[in-house]
Coordinates of C-alpha atoms and ligand atoms in Angstrom, one line a residue:
M1 CA -1.4 -67.5 0.4
V2 CA -3.3 -64.1 1.2
P3 CA -4.0 -62.9 -2.5
S4 CA -2.3 -59.1 -3.6
I5 CA -4.3 -56.4 -3.9
G6 CA -2.3 -53.4 -4.5
V7 CA -0.6 -52.9 -8.1
D8 CA 2.3 -52.1 -8.6
P9 CA 3.5 -48.8 -9.9
F10 CA 6.2 -49.9 -12.1
A11 CA 4.2 -52.7 -14.0
E12 CA 5.4 -52.6 -17.6
T13 CA 2.6 -52.2 -20.1
D14 CA 2.5 -55.0 -23.4
D15 CA 4.7 -52.8 -25.6
Q16 CA 7.4 -52.6 -22.7
Q17 CA 6.8 -56.1 -22.1
A18 CA 6.9 -56.7 -26.3
L19 CA 9.9 -54.6 -26.0
R20 CA 11.4 -56.9 -23.5
Q21 CA 10.9 -59.8 -25.3
L22 CA 12.6 -58.8 -28.5
A23 CA 15.9 -57.0 -26.6
R24 CA 15.6 -61.1 -25.2
G25 CA 15.8 -62.9 -28.2
V26 CA 17.9 -60.8 -29.9
A27 CA 20.6 -61.4 -26.8
E28 CA 20.2 -64.9 -26.7
R29 CA 20.5 -65.9 -30.0
S30 CA 23.4 -63.1 -31.4
L31 CA 24.6 -61.9 -28.7
A32 CA 25.5 -64.6 -25.6
P33 CA 26.9 -66.8 -28.1
M34 CA 30.0 -64.3 -29.4
A35 CA 30.9 -63.0 -25.8
R36 CA 33.6 -65.6 -24.4
H37 CA 35.1 -64.9 -28.4
G38 CA 34.8 -61.2 -27.5
D39 CA 36.2 -61.1 -24.2
E40 CA 39.2 -63.5 -25.3
T41 CA 39.8 -61.8 -28.5
E42 CA 39.2 -57.9 -28.2
E43 CA 37.6 -58.0 -31.4
F44 CA 34.9 -55.2 -31.8
P45 CA 31.3 -57.0 -31.1
Q46 CA 30.3 -57.0 -35.1
G47 CA 27.6 -58.9 -34.8
S48 CA 26.1 -57.9 -32.2
W49 CA 25.8 -54.4 -33.7
D50 CA 24.1 -56.0 -36.4
A51 CA 21.8 -57.8 -34.2
I52 CA 21.2 -54.9 -32.7
R53 CA 21.2 -52.8 -35.9
A54 CA 18.6 -55.7 -37.5
A55 CA 16.0 -55.5 -35.0
D56 CA 15.5 -51.9 -35.5
L57 CA 16.7 -51.2 -31.6
F58 CA 19.1 -48.9 -31.8
G59 CA 16.5 -46.0 -32.3
I60 CA 14.2 -46.9 -29.7
T61 CA 14.9 -43.3 -27.7
I62 CA 15.7 -41.2 -31.0
G63 CA 12.6 -39.3 -32.0
E64 CA 10.2 -40.7 -34.7
Q65 CA 11.1 -37.7 -37.7
Y66 CA 14.6 -39.0 -37.8
G67 CA 13.3 -42.8 -37.9
G68 CA 13.4 -43.5 -34.2
M69 CA 10.5 -44.6 -31.9
G70 CA 10.3 -41.6 -29.7
L71 CA 10.5 -43.6 -25.9
G72 CA 12.3 -42.8 -23.2
D73 CA 14.7 -43.7 -20.2
I74 CA 12.0 -46.8 -19.2
E75 CA 12.8 -48.3 -22.5
A76 CA 15.9 -48.0 -22.9
A77 CA 16.6 -49.3 -19.1
I78 CA 14.5 -52.7 -20.4
V79 CA 16.6 -52.9 -23.2
L80 CA 20.0 -52.7 -21.5
E81 CA 19.3 -55.0 -18.7
E82 CA 18.1 -57.7 -21.4
L83 CA 21.4 -57.1 -23.8
A84 CA 23.9 -57.0 -20.5
R85 CA 22.4 -60.3 -18.9
A86 CA 23.8 -62.1 -22.3
D87 CA 26.9 -59.5 -22.8
V88 CA 28.1 -56.5 -21.1
S89 CA 30.2 -55.5 -23.7
S90 CA 27.8 -55.3 -26.7
A91 CA 25.0 -53.9 -24.5
I92 CA 26.9 -51.2 -24.2
L93 CA 26.7 -50.3 -28.2
A94 CA 23.4 -49.6 -27.0
Q95 CA 24.4 -47.7 -24.1
L96 CA 26.3 -45.1 -26.4
T97 CA 23.5 -44.9 -28.7
F98 CA 20.4 -44.3 -26.1
N99 CA 21.8 -42.2 -23.6
G100 CA 24.8 -41.1 -25.0
P101 CA 25.2 -38.5 -28.0
P102 CA 22.1 -38.6 -29.2
R103 CA 19.9 -38.5 -26.7
A104 CA 22.4 -35.5 -26.0
I105 CA 22.2 -34.3 -29.4
E106 CA 18.4 -34.6 -29.8
H107 CA 17.5 -32.4 -26.2
L108 CA 20.1 -29.6 -26.6
G109 CA 21.2 -29.5 -30.4
S110 CA 19.9 -27.6 -32.8
D111 CA 17.4 -28.7 -35.7
A112 CA 20.8 -28.6 -38.0
M113 CA 22.4 -31.0 -35.6
K114 CA 19.5 -33.2 -35.4
Q115 CA 18.6 -33.8 -38.9
R116 CA 23.0 -34.4 -39.8
W117 CA 23.5 -36.7 -37.2
L118 CA 20.2 -38.6 -35.8
P119 CA 18.9 -40.5 -39.0
M120 CA 22.6 -42.3 -38.6
A121 CA 22.3 -43.4 -35.2
A122 CA 18.7 -44.2 -35.5
A123 CA 19.1 -46.5 -38.2
G124 CA 22.4 -47.9 -37.0
D125 CA 24.9 -46.5 -39.3
A126 CA 27.3 -44.9 -36.9
L127 CA 28.7 -45.4 -33.3
F128 CA 29.0 -42.1 -31.7
C129 CA 31.9 -41.5 -28.4
I130 CA 31.8 -39.3 -25.1
G131 CA 34.9 -37.6 -24.9
I132 CA 34.9 -36.0 -21.4
S133 CA 37.7 -37.6 -19.6
E134 CA 41.7 -36.6 -19.1
T135 CA 44.3 -37.9 -18.0
E136 CA 44.4 -35.2 -15.0
A137 CA 41.1 -34.8 -14.6
G138 CA 38.7 -37.9 -14.3
S139 CA 36.6 -37.1 -11.1
A140 CA 38.1 -33.9 -11.1
V141 CA 36.4 -33.3 -14.5
G142 CA 36.6 -29.4 -13.5
H143 CA 40.1 -29.6 -14.2
M144 CA 39.9 -30.2 -18.2
R145 CA 42.6 -28.7 -20.4
A146 CA 40.2 -29.2 -23.9
R147 CA 39.7 -26.0 -25.0
L148 CA 38.7 -24.0 -27.9
T149 CA 40.5 -21.2 -29.8
P150 CA 38.4 -18.6 -31.8
D151 CA 38.8 -19.0 -36.0
G152 CA 36.6 -17.1 -38.0
D153 CA 33.2 -17.9 -37.2
G154 CA 34.0 -20.9 -35.6
Y155 CA 36.6 -22.4 -33.3
R156 CA 39.7 -24.6 -33.2
L157 CA 39.8 -27.9 -31.0
N158 CA 42.7 -28.7 -28.8
A159 CA 42.3 -31.7 -26.8
Y160 CA 43.4 -35.2 -25.7
K161 CA 40.6 -37.5 -24.2
N162 CA 41.1 -40.3 -22.4
Y163 CA 39.0 -43.7 -22.3
V164 CA 36.8 -42.9 -24.7
T165 CA 34.7 -45.9 -24.8
G166 CA 34.4 -47.0 -28.8
G167 CA 35.9 -43.6 -29.7
H168 CA 38.3 -45.9 -32.2
K169 CA 35.2 -47.3 -34.1
S170 CA 33.6 -44.3 -33.9
R171 CA 31.7 -41.6 -36.0
G172 CA 31.1 -38.3 -34.0
C173 CA 32.2 -37.8 -30.4
L174 CA 30.4 -35.6 -28.1
V175 CA 33.9 -33.5 -26.4
W176 CA 33.7 -31.4 -23.3
C177 CA 35.6 -28.7 -23.9
R178 CA 36.3 -24.7 -22.0
F179 CA 35.2 -22.3 -24.1
P180 CA 37.7 -19.0 -24.7
G181 CA 38.1 -17.6 -21.3
S182 CA 37.4 -19.8 -19.4
E183 CA 38.1 -21.0 -15.6
G184 CA 37.3 -23.7 -13.7
T185 CA 34.0 -25.4 -14.3
K186 CA 32.8 -21.8 -15.6
G187 CA 32.7 -21.9 -19.6
I188 CA 32.8 -25.5 -20.0
G189 CA 30.3 -26.3 -22.8
A190 CA 30.4 -29.1 -25.4
V191 CA 30.9 -29.8 -28.9
I192 CA 30.0 -32.9 -31.5
V193 CA 33.1 -33.3 -33.6
D194 CA 33.3 -36.1 -36.7
L195 CA 35.4 -38.2 -36.0
E196 CA 37.0 -38.0 -40.0
A197 CA 38.0 -34.3 -39.6
D198 CA 41.3 -33.3 -40.0
G199 CA 43.2 -32.9 -36.8
V200 CA 41.5 -35.9 -35.1
S201 CA 43.5 -39.0 -34.3
I202 CA 43.4 -42.4 -32.6
A203 CA 46.3 -42.7 -29.5
G204 CA 45.7 -46.1 -28.7
T205 CA 43.1 -48.0 -27.1
H206 CA 43.5 -49.2 -23.6
E207 CA 44.0 -53.0 -22.4
K208 CA 42.0 -54.0 -19.6
M209 CA 40.5 -56.1 -17.0
G210 CA 36.8 -56.8 -18.6
L211 CA 34.2 -54.9 -21.2
R212 CA 37.1 -56.3 -23.4
A213 CA 35.4 -56.1 -27.1
T214 CA 34.5 -52.6 -26.8
S215 CA 37.7 -51.1 -26.0
E216 CA 38.5 -47.5 -24.3
A217 CA 40.4 -45.4 -27.0
E218 CA 42.4 -42.0 -26.3
L219 CA 42.0 -39.3 -28.9
A220 CA 43.8 -36.8 -29.8
F221 CA 42.5 -33.6 -31.4
D222 CA 45.1 -31.3 -33.0
D223 CA 43.9 -27.4 -33.9
V224 CA 40.4 -29.8 -35.5
R225 CA 38.3 -26.9 -37.0
I226 CA 34.9 -26.8 -35.4
E227 CA 32.3 -24.9 -37.2
P228 CA 29.0 -22.6 -35.4
G229 CA 26.9 -25.4 -36.3
D230 CA 28.9 -27.8 -34.6
V231 CA 28.6 -26.6 -31.0
L232 CA 26.2 -28.6 -29.0
L233 CA 26.1 -26.2 -26.4
A234 CA 28.3 -22.7 -25.5
G235 CA 30.0 -22.4 -22.7
D236 CA 30.0 -18.9 -21.3
A237 CA 33.3 -18.0 -19.2
A238 CA 30.8 -16.1 -16.5
S239 CA 28.9 -19.1 -16.0
N240 CA 29.0 -22.9 -14.7
E241 CA 25.5 -23.1 -16.4
A242 CA 26.4 -25.3 -19.6
F243 CA 28.5 -27.1 -17.6
R244 CA 25.7 -28.2 -15.4
T245 CA 22.9 -28.8 -18.0
L246 CA 26.2 -31.7 -19.6
I247 CA 26.5 -33.0 -16.1
G248 CA 22.5 -33.2 -15.4
H249 CA 22.0 -34.4 -18.5
I250 CA 24.7 -37.6 -17.4
N251 CA 21.6 -39.1 -15.7
H252 CA 20.5 -40.8 -18.6
E253 CA 24.1 -42.3 -18.9
R254 CA 24.2 -43.6 -15.4
C255 CA 20.4 -44.8 -15.5
G256 CA 21.3 -46.9 -18.5
N257 CA 25.1 -47.6 -16.3
A258 CA 23.1 -48.7 -13.7
A259 CA 20.2 -50.8 -16.0
M260 CA 24.0 -52.5 -17.4
C261 CA 24.7 -53.4 -14.2
V262 CA 21.4 -54.8 -13.1
G263 CA 21.1 -57.5 -16.4
A264 CA 24.5 -58.6 -15.9
A265 CA 23.7 -59.7 -12.4
Q266 CA 20.9 -60.6 -13.6
G267 CA 22.1 -63.2 -16.0
A268 CA 25.0 -64.3 -13.1
L269 CA 22.1 -64.8 -10.7
E270 CA 20.1 -67.1 -12.8
Y271 CA 22.8 -69.0 -13.7
A272 CA 24.4 -69.3 -9.7
I273 CA 20.7 -71.0 -9.6
T274 CA 20.4 -73.5 -12.8
Y275 CA 24.3 -74.5 -11.5
M276 CA 23.2 -75.1 -7.7
N277 CA 20.3 -77.0 -8.7
D278 CA 22.6 -79.3 -11.6
R279 CA 25.6 -79.8 -9.4
V280 CA 25.2 -82.7 -6.9
I281 CA 28.3 -82.5 -4.0
G282 CA 27.9 -86.3 -2.0
G283 CA 24.6 -87.1 -3.1
R284 CA 23.0 -83.8 -2.9
P285 CA 22.6 -80.6 -5.2
L286 CA 23.9 -77.4 -3.9
A287 CA 20.5 -76.4 -3.7
D288 CA 19.8 -78.2 -0.7
L289 CA 22.5 -76.5 1.5
Q290 CA 21.2 -73.9 3.5
G291 CA 23.9 -71.8 3.7
L292 CA 24.2 -71.7 -0.1
Q293 CA 19.9 -70.7 -0.3
W294 CA 20.8 -67.5 2.1
K295 CA 23.3 -66.8 -0.6
I296 CA 21.2 -66.8 -2.9
A297 CA 18.7 -64.8 -0.8
D298 CA 21.1 -61.9 0.0
M299 CA 21.7 -61.9 -4.2
A300 CA 18.2 -61.7 -5.5
T301 CA 17.0 -59.1 -2.6
Q302 CA 20.4 -56.6 -3.1
L303 CA 19.6 -57.0 -6.7
E304 CA 15.4 -56.2 -6.4
G305 CA 16.4 -53.4 -4.5
A306 CA 18.8 -51.6 -7.3
R307 CA 16.3 -52.8 -9.6
L308 CA 13.5 -51.0 -7.7
L309 CA 15.5 -47.5 -7.0
L310 CA 16.8 -47.7 -11.1
K311 CA 13.0 -48.0 -11.9
R312 CA 12.1 -45.5 -9.6
A313 CA 14.7 -43.0 -11.2
V314 CA 13.3 -43.5 -14.8
H315 CA 9.8 -43.6 -14.2
L316 CA 10.2 -39.6 -12.4
A317 CA 12.5 -38.9 -16.2
G318 CA 8.5 -39.1 -17.7
A319 CA 8.6 -40.0 -21.2
H320 CA 10.9 -37.4 -22.1
G321 CA 12.8 -35.8 -19.1
T322 CA 15.7 -36.7 -18.0
P323 CA 16.4 -39.0 -14.3
P324 CA 16.5 -36.2 -11.8
P325 CA 19.9 -36.5 -10.3
L326 CA 19.7 -37.4 -6.4
E327 CA 17.6 -40.6 -7.5
T328 CA 19.9 -41.3 -10.6
A329 CA 23.1 -41.4 -7.9
M330 CA 21.0 -43.7 -5.7
A331 CA 20.3 -46.0 -8.3
K332 CA 23.8 -45.8 -10.2
T333 CA 25.7 -46.6 -6.5
A334 CA 23.1 -49.6 -6.0
A335 CA 22.9 -51.2 -9.1
N336 CA 26.8 -51.0 -9.0
L337 CA 27.0 -52.4 -5.3
A338 CA 24.7 -54.8 -6.2
A339 CA 26.0 -56.1 -9.5
K340 CA 29.3 -56.4 -7.9
F341 CA 28.6 -58.2 -4.9
V342 CA 26.2 -60.7 -6.9
C343 CA 28.6 -61.7 -9.3
D344 CA 31.1 -62.0 -6.5
E345 CA 29.2 -64.8 -5.0
A346 CA 28.1 -66.4 -8.4
I347 CA 31.5 -67.1 -9.1
Q348 CA 32.2 -68.3 -5.1
L349 CA 28.6 -70.5 -5.5
L350 CA 29.9 -72.7 -8.9
G351 CA 33.1 -73.2 -7.0
G352 CA 36.2 -73.4 -8.4
Y353 CA 34.1 -73.6 -12.0
G354 CA 33.3 -70.2 -11.5
Y355 CA 37.1 -68.9 -11.5
S356 CA 37.2 -70.9 -14.6
R357 CA 37.2 -68.7 -17.7
E358 CA 34.9 -71.9 -19.7
Y359 CA 32.0 -70.2 -17.1
P360 CA 30.4 -67.0 -17.9
V361 CA 30.0 -65.5 -14.5
E362 CA 33.9 -64.4 -13.8
R363 CA 33.6 -62.1 -16.9
V364 CA 30.3 -60.8 -15.9
Y365 CA 32.3 -59.8 -12.9
R366 CA 35.3 -58.2 -14.7
D367 CA 32.5 -56.2 -16.8
I368 CA 30.2 -54.8 -14.2
R369 CA 33.6 -54.1 -12.2
G370 CA 34.7 -51.1 -15.5
L371 CA 30.6 -50.1 -14.8
C372 CA 31.6 -49.6 -11.1
I373 CA 34.1 -46.2 -12.5
G374 CA 32.3 -45.0 -15.9
A375 CA 30.0 -42.3 -15.6
G376 CA 31.5 -41.1 -12.2
T377 CA 32.7 -43.8 -9.6
V378 CA 30.5 -45.4 -6.9
E379 CA 32.5 -42.6 -4.7
I380 CA 31.2 -39.8 -6.6
Q381 CA 27.8 -40.8 -6.5
R382 CA 27.9 -41.2 -2.7
N383 CA 29.7 -37.7 -2.4
F384 CA 27.0 -36.4 -4.3
I385 CA 24.4 -38.5 -2.0
G386 CA 25.6 -37.0 1.0
T387 CA 26.4 -33.7 0.4
N388 CA 22.5 -33.4 -0.9
L389 CA 21.2 -35.5 2.0
L390 CA 23.1 -33.0 4.3
R391 CA 21.7 -29.6 2.7
G392 CA 18.2 -31.2 3.0
A393 CA 17.4 -32.9 -0.2
T394 CA 15.0 -36.0 0.2
P395 CA 14.5 -39.0 -2.5
S396 CA 11.1 -38.9 -4.5
G397 CA 8.1 -39.4 -2.1
H398 CA 9.9 -39.1 1.6
A399 CA 9.8 -35.7 4.0
W400 CA 12.7 -36.2 6.4
K401 CA 12.9 -34.1 9.6
S402 CA 16.0 -32.9 9.5
T403 CA 18.2 -29.8 10.0
P404 CA 20.0 -28.5 6.8
R405 CA 23.6 -27.7 6.9
Ligands
FAD501 C1 34.7 -49.2 -18.3 C2 35.0 -47.3 -18.1 C3 34.7 -46.8 -19.4 C4 34.5 -45.2 -20.0 N1 34.3 -44.6 -20.9 C5 34.7 -43.7 -20.7 C6 33.8 -42.9 -21.8 O1 33.2 -43.3 -22.7 N2 34.3 -41.6 -21.9 C7 34.8 -40.4 -20.9 O2 35.4 -39.6 -20.8 N3 35.4 -41.0 -19.9 C8 34.9 -42.7 -19.7 N4 35.9 -43.5 -18.6 C9 36.6 -42.4 -17.3 C10 35.6 -42.5 -16.3 O3 34.5 -41.4 -16.4 C11 36.5 -42.2 -15.0 O4 37.3 -42.9 -15.8 C12 36.6 -42.3 -13.9 O5 35.8 -40.5 -13.8 C13 37.2 -41.5 -12.8 O6 38.7 -40.7 -13.1 P1 39.7 -41.1 -13.0 O7 40.0 -42.6 -13.8 O8 40.6 -40.4 -13.9 O9 40.2 -41.3 -11.5 P2 40.4 -40.6 -10.2 O10 39.6 -39.3 -10.7 O11 41.5 -40.0 -10.5 O12 39.9 -41.1 -8.9 C14 40.9 -42.1 -8.4 C15 39.6 -42.9 -7.4 O13 39.7 -41.4 -6.2 C16 38.5 -42.0 -5.9 N5 37.7 -40.0 -6.0 C17 38.2 -39.4 -6.8 N6 37.8 -38.1 -6.3 C18 37.4 -38.3 -5.0 C19 36.1 -37.4 -4.3 N7 36.4 -36.1 -4.5 N8 36.2 -38.4 -3.5 C20 36.1 -39.5 -3.6 N9 36.6 -40.2 -4.1 C21 37.9 -39.2 -4.9 C22 37.6 -42.1 -7.1 O14 36.3 -42.9 -6.7 C23 38.7 -43.5 -7.5 O15 38.3 -44.6 -7.3 C24 35.7 -44.9 -18.4 C25 35.6 -45.3 -17.5 C26 36.1 -46.9 -17.2 C27 36.8 -47.6 -16.4

């Protein structure tokens, strides 16, 4: 073989490899053994929470001054990939901390807000959730009704948020809402709500196909007092600037979503390869059948493509920036579709056993299916990619010869 003389631009540093090993150990020892139990019972994965916390992993993206490690999207993606390789429901707990409200508070919040919430998040003392979607405003988020009304020096919040991951177990919620005078996307901003406050109630949780250990809750906010210090980003009725900032910040979550898809699909692919090597049919292992080898080739190729797009997006974020929108949308789309394909083929390769709940691949398929909807559906990512390319945008490193609209 001709030796390779190139350098992998995304090669992991020694520290990143050590972090991967740490996360893999936690995932294999503590998450994998309980994954089926959480799926069957819908019990909150407390054992996973305790293990991630004991390994000090919750704080990796939070600044050192708040008790974290001050790392960025690359490291977040490494850990999420490893946790999801064992159990996606458990990985979501880390995703909410790495790429959810704590990250937004650190980038956009006041010093007092950071002091109040970030040490708690870094230590794994509390879960945080995100309240954006409403029953009438999912993809069409600009139609949201959540509203603040003036109340002395602060506000009162009235809102009903749907599909809030971990909302029933969280201490704090990042709520997107309208500031006074808001219409359309103008005037939409965000507040951080202490879920122990008067007026907050859990209206219910959804019964779902997958991701069953981390439920999605419906949260009602009934005249909840919002202090001036609870405002993360104020909406201005004359501008959609705050809304655009919030949308841009979701790129962290989208990369985390992609990382979980890559990790989950990796787990399914590895399981299928081992199974094909072990399973003997008519005197031959499945691995000898060329038609099935092609499936493995296609699964691995799609997965590697998605992994590379994700690596590009998180590397472009740099140590403390935000992943760029076009590259992020491409990474999320590719990872969602690759995971769907890989997990579906893994079921097929295991035959009847693939369809059985005693084997893990059908659970992984059900889990990643939810990730194709959360954090902006595949269709919404495609809308964004398509309209931007037609307006002349190109992904990083490319100069296309096309005429923009
Ligand atoms: C597992 C999971 C976790 C979630 N966690 C959270 C959370 O923590 N916080 C939160 O706020 N929300 C959360 N959500 C909600 C999620 O963000 C919404 O479900 C999603 O944005 C889609 O909104 P919708 O369900 O109202 O679907 P709709 O917006 O009604 O869309 C229905 C279908 O139409 C498609 N569609 C809609 N508009 C267009 C368009 N313009 N062009 C092409 N196709 C379109 C959609 O892609 C989808 O396929 C979660 C969802 C899931 C499944």
